[in-house]
PDB file of C-alpha atoms in Angstrom:
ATOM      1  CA  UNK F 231      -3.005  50.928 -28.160  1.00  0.00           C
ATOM      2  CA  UNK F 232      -6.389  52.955 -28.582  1.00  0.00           C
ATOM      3  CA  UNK F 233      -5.958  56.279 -26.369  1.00  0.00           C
ATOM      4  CA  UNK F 234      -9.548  57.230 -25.770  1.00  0.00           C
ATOM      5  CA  UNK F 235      -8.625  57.024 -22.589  1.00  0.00           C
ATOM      6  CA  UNK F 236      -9.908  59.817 -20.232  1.00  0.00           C
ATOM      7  CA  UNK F 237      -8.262  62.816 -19.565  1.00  0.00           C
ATOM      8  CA  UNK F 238      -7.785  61.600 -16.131  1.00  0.00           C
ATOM      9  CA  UNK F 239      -6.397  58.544 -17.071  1.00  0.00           C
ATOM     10  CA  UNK F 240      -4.159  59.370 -18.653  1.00  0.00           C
ATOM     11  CA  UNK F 241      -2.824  62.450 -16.314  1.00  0.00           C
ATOM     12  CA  UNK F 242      -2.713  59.461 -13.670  1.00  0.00           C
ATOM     13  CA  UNK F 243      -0.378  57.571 -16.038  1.00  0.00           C
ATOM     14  CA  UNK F 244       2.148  59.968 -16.389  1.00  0.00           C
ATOM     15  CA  UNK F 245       2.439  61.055 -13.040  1.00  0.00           C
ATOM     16  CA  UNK F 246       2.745  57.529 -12.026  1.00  0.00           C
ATOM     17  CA  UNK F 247       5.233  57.207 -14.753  1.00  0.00           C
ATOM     18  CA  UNK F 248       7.089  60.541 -13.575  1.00  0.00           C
ATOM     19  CA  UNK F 249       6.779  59.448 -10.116  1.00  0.00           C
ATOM     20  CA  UNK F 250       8.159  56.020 -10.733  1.00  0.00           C
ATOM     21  CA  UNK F 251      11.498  57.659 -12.481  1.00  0.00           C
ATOM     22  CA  UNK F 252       9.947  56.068 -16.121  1.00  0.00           C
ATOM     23  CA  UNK F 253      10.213  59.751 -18.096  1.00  0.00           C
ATOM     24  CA  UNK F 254      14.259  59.664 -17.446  1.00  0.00           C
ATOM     25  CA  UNK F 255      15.933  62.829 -17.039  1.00  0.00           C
ATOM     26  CA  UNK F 256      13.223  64.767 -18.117  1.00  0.00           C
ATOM     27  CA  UNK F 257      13.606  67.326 -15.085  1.00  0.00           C
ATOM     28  CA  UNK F 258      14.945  67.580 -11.380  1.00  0.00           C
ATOM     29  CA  UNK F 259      12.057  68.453  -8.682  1.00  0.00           C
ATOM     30  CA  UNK F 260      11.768  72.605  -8.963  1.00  0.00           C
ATOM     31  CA  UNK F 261      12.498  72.326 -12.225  1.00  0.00           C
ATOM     32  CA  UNK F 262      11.313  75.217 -14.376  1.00  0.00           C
ATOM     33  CA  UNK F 263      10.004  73.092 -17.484  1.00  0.00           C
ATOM     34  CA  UNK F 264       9.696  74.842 -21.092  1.00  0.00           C
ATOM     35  CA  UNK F 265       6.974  73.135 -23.027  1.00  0.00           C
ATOM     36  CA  UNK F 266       6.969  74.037 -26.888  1.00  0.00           C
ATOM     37  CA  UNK F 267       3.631  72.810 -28.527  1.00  0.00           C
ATOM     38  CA  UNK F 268       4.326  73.061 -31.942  1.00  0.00           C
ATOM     39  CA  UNK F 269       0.084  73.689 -33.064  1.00  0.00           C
ATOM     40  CA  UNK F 270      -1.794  75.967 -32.527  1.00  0.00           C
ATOM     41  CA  UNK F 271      -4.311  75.697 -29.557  1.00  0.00           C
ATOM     42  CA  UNK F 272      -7.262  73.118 -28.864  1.00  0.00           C
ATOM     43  CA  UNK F 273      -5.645  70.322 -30.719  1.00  0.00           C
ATOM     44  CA  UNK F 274      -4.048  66.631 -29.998  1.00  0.00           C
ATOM     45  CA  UNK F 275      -0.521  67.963 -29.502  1.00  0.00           C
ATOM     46  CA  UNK F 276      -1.980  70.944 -27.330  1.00  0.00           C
ATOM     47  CA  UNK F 277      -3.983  68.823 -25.428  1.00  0.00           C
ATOM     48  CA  UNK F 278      -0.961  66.433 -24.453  1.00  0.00           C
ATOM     49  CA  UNK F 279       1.526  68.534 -23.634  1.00  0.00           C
ATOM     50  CA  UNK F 280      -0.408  70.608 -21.198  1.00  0.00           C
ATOM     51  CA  UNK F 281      -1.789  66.914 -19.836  1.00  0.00           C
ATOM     52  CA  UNK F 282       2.073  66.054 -19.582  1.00  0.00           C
ATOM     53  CA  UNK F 283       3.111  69.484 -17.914  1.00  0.00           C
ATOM     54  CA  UNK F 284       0.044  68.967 -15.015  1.00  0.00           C
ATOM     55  CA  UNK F 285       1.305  65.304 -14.537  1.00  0.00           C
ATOM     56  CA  UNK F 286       4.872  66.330 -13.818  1.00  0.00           C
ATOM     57  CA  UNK F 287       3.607  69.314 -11.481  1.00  0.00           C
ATOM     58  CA  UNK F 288       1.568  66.789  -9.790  1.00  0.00           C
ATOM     59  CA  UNK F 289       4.122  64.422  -9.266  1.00  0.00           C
ATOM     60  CA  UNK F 290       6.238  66.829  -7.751  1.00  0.00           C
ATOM     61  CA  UNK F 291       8.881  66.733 -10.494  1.00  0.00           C
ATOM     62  CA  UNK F 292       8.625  69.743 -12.157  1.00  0.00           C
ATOM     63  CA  UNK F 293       7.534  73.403  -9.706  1.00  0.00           C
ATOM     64  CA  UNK F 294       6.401  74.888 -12.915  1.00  0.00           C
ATOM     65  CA  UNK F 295       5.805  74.513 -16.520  1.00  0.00           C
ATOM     66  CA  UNK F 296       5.062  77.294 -18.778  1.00  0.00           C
ATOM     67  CA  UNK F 297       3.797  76.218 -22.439  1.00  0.00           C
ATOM     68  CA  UNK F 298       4.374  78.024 -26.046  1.00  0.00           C
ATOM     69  CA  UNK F 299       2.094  76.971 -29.069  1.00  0.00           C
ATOM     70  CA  UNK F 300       3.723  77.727 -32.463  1.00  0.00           C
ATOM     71  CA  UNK F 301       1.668  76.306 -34.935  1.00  0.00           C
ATOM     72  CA  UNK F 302       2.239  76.020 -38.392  1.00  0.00           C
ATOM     73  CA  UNK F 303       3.851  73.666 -41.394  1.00  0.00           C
ATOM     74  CA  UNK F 304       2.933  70.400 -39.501  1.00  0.00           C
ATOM     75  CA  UNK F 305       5.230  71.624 -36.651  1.00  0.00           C
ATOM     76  CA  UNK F 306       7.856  72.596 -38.398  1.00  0.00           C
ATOM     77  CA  UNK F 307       7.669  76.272 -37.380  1.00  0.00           C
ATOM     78  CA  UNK F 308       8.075  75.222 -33.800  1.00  0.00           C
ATOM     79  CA  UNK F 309      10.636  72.348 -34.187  1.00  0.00           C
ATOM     80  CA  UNK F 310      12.354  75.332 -35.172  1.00  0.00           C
ATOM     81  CA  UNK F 311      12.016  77.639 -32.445  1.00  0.00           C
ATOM     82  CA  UNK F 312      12.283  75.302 -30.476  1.00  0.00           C
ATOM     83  CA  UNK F 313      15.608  74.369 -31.689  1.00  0.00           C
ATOM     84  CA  UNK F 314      17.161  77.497 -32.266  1.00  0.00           C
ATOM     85  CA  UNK F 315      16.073  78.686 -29.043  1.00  0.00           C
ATOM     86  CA  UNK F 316      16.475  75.390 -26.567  1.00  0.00           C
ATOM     87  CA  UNK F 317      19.102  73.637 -27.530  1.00  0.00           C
ATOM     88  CA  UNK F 318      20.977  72.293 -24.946  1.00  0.00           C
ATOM     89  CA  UNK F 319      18.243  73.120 -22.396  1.00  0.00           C
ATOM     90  CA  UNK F 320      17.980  69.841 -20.348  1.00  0.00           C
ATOM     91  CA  UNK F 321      14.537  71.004 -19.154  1.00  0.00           C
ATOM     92  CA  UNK F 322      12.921  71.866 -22.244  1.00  0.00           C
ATOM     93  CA  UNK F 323      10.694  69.571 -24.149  1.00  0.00           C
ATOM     94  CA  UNK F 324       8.341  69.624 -27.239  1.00  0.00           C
ATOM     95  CA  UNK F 325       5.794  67.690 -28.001  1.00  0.00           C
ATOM     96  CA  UNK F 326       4.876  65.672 -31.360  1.00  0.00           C
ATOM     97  CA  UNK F 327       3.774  63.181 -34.043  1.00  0.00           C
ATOM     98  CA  UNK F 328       2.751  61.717 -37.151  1.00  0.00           C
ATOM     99  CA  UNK F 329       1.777  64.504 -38.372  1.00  0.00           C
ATOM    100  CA  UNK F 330       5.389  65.977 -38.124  1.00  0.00           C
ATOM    101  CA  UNK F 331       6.814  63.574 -39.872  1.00  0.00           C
ATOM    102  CA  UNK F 332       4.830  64.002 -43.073  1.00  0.00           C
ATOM    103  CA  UNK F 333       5.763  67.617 -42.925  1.00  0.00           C
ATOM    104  CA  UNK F 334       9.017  67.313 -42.520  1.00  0.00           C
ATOM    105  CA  UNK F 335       9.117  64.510 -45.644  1.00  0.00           C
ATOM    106  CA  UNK F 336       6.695  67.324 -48.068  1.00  0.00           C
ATOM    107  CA  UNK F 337       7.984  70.404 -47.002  1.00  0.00           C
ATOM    108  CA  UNK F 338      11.907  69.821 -46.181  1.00  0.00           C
ATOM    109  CA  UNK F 339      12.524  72.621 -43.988  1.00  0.00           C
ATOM    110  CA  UNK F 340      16.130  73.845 -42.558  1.00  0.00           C
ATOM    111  CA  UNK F 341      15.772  71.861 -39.222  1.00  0.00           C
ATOM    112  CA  UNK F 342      14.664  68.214 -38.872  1.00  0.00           C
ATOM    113  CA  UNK F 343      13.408  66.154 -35.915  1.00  0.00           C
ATOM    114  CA  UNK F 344      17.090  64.083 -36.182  1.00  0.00           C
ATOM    115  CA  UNK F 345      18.803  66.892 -34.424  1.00  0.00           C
ATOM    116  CA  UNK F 346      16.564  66.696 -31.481  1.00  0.00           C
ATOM    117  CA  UNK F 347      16.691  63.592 -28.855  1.00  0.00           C
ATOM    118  CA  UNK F 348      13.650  61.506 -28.429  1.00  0.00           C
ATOM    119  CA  UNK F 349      12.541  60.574 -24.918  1.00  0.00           C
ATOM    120  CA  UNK F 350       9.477  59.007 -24.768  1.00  0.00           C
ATOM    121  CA  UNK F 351       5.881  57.537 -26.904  1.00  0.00           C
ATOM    122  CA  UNK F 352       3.463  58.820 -24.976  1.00  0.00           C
ATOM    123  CA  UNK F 353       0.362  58.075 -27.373  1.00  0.00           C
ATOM    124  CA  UNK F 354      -0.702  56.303 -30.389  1.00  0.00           C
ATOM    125  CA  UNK F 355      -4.349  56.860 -31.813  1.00  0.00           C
ATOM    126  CA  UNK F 356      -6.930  56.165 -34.599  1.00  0.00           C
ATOM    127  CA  UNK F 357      -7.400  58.238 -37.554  1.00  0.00           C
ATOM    128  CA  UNK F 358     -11.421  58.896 -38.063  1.00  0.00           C
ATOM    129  CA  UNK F 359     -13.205  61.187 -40.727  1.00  0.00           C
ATOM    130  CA  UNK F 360     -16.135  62.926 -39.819  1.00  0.00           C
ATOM    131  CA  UNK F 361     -19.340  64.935 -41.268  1.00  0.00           C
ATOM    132  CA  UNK F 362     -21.230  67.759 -39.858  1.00  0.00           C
ATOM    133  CA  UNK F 363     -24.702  66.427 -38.543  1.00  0.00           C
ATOM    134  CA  UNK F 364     -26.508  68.600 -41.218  1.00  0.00           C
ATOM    135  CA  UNK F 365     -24.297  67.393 -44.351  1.00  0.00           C
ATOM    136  CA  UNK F 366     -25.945  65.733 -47.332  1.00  0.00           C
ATOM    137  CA  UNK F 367     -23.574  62.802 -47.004  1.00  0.00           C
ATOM    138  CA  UNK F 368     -24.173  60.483 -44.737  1.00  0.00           C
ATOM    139  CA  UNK F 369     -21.616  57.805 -44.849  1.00  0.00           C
ATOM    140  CA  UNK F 370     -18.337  57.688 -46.355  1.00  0.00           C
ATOM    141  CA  UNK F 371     -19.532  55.624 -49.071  1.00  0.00           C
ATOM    142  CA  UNK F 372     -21.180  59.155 -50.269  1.00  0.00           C
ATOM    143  CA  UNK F 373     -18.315  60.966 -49.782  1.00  0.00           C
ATOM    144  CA  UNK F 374     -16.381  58.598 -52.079  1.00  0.00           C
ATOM    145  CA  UNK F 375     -19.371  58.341 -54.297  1.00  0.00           C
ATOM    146  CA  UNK F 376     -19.102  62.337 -54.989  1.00  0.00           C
ATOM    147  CA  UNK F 377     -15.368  62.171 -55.114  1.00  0.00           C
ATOM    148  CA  UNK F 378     -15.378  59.980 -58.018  1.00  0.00           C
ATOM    149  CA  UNK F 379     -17.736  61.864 -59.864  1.00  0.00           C
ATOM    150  CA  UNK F 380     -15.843  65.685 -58.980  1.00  0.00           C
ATOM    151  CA  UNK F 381     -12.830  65.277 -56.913  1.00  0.00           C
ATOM    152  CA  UNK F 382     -12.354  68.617 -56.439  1.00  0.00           C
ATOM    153  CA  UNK F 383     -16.061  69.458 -55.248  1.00  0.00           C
ATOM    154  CA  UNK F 384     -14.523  67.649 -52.084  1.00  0.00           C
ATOM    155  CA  UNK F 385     -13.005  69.229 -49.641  1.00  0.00           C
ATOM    156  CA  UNK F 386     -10.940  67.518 -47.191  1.00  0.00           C
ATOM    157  CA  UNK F 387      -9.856  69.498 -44.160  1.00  0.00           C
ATOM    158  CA  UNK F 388      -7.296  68.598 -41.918  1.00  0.00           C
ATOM    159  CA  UNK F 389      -3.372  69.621 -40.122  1.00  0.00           C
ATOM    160  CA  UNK F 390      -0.839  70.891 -42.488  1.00  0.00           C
ATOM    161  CA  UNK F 391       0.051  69.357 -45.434  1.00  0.00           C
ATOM    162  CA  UNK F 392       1.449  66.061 -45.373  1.00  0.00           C
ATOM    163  CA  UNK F 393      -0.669  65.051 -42.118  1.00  0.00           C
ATOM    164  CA  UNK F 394      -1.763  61.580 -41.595  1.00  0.00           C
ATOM    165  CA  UNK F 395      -5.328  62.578 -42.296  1.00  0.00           C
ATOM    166  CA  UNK F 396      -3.529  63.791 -45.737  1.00  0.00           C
ATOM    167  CA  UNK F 397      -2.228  60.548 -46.511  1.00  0.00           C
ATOM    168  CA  UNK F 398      -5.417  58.887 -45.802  1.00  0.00           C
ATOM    169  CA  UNK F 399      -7.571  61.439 -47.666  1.00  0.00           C
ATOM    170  CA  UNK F 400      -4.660  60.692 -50.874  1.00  0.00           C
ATOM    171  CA  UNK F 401      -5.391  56.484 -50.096  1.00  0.00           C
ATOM    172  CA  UNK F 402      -8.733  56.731 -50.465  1.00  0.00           C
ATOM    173  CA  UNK F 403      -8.567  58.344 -53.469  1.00  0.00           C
ATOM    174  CA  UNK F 404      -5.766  55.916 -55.436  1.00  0.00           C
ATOM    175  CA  UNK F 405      -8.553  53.168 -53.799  1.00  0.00           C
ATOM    176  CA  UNK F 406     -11.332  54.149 -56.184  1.00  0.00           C
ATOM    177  CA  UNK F 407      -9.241  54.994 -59.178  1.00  0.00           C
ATOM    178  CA  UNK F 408      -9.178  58.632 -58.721  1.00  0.00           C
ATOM    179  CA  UNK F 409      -5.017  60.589 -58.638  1.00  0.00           C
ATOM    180  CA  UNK F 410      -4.231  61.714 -55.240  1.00  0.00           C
ATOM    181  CA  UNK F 411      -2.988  65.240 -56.983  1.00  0.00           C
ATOM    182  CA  UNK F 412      -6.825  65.939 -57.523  1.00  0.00           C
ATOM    183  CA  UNK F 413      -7.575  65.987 -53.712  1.00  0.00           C
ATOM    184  CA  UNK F 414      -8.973  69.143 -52.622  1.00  0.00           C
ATOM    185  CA  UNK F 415      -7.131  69.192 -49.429  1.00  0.00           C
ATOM    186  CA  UNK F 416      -7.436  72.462 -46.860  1.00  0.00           C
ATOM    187  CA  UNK F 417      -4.926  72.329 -44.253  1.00  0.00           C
ATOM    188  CA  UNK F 418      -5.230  73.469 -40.656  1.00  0.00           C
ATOM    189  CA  UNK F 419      -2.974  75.173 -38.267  1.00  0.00           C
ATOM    190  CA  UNK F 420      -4.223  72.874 -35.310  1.00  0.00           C
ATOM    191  CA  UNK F 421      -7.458  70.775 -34.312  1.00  0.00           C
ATOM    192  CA  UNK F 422      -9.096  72.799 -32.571  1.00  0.00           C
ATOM    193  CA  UNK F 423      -9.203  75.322 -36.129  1.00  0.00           C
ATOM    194  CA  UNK F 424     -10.068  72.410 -38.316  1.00  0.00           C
ATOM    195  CA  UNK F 425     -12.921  71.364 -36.223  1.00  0.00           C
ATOM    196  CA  UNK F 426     -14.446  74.503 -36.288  1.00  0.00           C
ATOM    197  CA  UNK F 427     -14.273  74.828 -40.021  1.00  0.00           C
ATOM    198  CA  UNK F 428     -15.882  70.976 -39.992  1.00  0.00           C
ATOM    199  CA  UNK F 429     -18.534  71.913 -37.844  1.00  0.00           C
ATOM    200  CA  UNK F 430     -19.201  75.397 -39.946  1.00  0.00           C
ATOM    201  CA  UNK F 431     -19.001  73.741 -42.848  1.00  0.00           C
ATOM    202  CA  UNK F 432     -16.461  75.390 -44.663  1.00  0.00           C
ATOM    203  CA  UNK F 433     -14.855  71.560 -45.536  1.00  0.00           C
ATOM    204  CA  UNK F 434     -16.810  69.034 -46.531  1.00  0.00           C
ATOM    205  CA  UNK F 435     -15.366  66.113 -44.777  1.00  0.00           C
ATOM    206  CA  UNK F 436     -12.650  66.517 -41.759  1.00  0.00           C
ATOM    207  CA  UNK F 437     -10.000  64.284 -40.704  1.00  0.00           C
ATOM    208  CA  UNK F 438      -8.248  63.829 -36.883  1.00  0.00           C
ATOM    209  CA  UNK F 439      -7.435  61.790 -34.660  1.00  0.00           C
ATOM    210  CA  UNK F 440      -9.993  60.068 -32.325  1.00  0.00           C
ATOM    211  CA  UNK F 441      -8.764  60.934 -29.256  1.00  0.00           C
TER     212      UNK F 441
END
């Protein structure tokens, strides 16, 4: 499902969803919810979980939620915290994705997203690459046309290591005959950083989500 669904929208869905009883056991009304956003702020993950946390306030199921953003290693910082510091909390929740995954698989940190319990798929979403309006390349066919001839002139920006927009950047690459080891990749702590090294130009091409 494509989720370039409005803001609105989608806070609609969930509370209907919350209302309904669909997000089980997620919290009792005047429950004090605990969000952990494991980026850092103005990303994908930051932007749903504060969507999610309005929804439940709005459908009466939750009389506050207070948020944390702990960006960092794909997540893996504040999978973490949040599991060192939550565990067994019945009304805390974290947010995540793709994104984590990868992480977790490159990195292999102490705690992995097997020793938390999953309650819900909230989103699924396009990955897109884009260029600043002023860049010399125009299409992607440019892009790939420059990495073939330096690989390393281009830089990729992105989340953390082992991101979906890593992968992708690392496919594109084997699909023209160049290693994925000489990707210039420059990871991100969150979106909202990588988009303003995109739109700065400190990256030559930038990969995300579309939402």
């Amino acid at each position: 499902k494509e989720t370039s669904m409005r803001r609105d929208t989608f806070l609609k869905s969930l509370a209907a969803m919350a209302a309904a009883g669909a997000l089980p056991n997620l919290a009792w009304a005047n429950a004090n919810i605990k969000m952990m956003i494991p980026a850092n702020p103005g990303g994908g993950w930051d932007g749903t979980g504060r969507a999610l946390g309005e929804a439940l306030r709005d459908a009466g199921v939750a009389s506050s939620v207070t948020f944390e953003n702990k960006g960092g290693a794909a997540g893996a910082i504040g999978l973490a915290q949040f599991y060192n510091a939550s565990k067994g909390d019945p009304n805390a929740l974290m947010v995540m994705g793709a994104v984590m995954l990868g992480g977790l698989i490159t990195g292999k940190p102490p705690v992995s997203i097997t020793q938390l319990t999953p309650i819900a798929r909230l989103t699924t979403e396009y990955n897109v690459f884009v260029l600043p309006a002023n860049s010399p390349f125009k299409s992607m066919k440019d892009v790939v046309e420059q990495l073939k001839k330096d690989p390393g002139s281009v830089k990729w920006g992105g989340g953390s290591r082992g991101s979906t927009e890593h992968i992708a950047a690392a496919q594109i690459a084997q699909s023209v005959g160049v290693p994925a080891a000489k990707i210039n990749y420059v990871p991100f702590r969150g979106g909202g950083e990588a988009t303003a090294a995109i739109l700065g130009g400190n990256v030559t091409v930038g990969g995300s989500g579309y939402s």
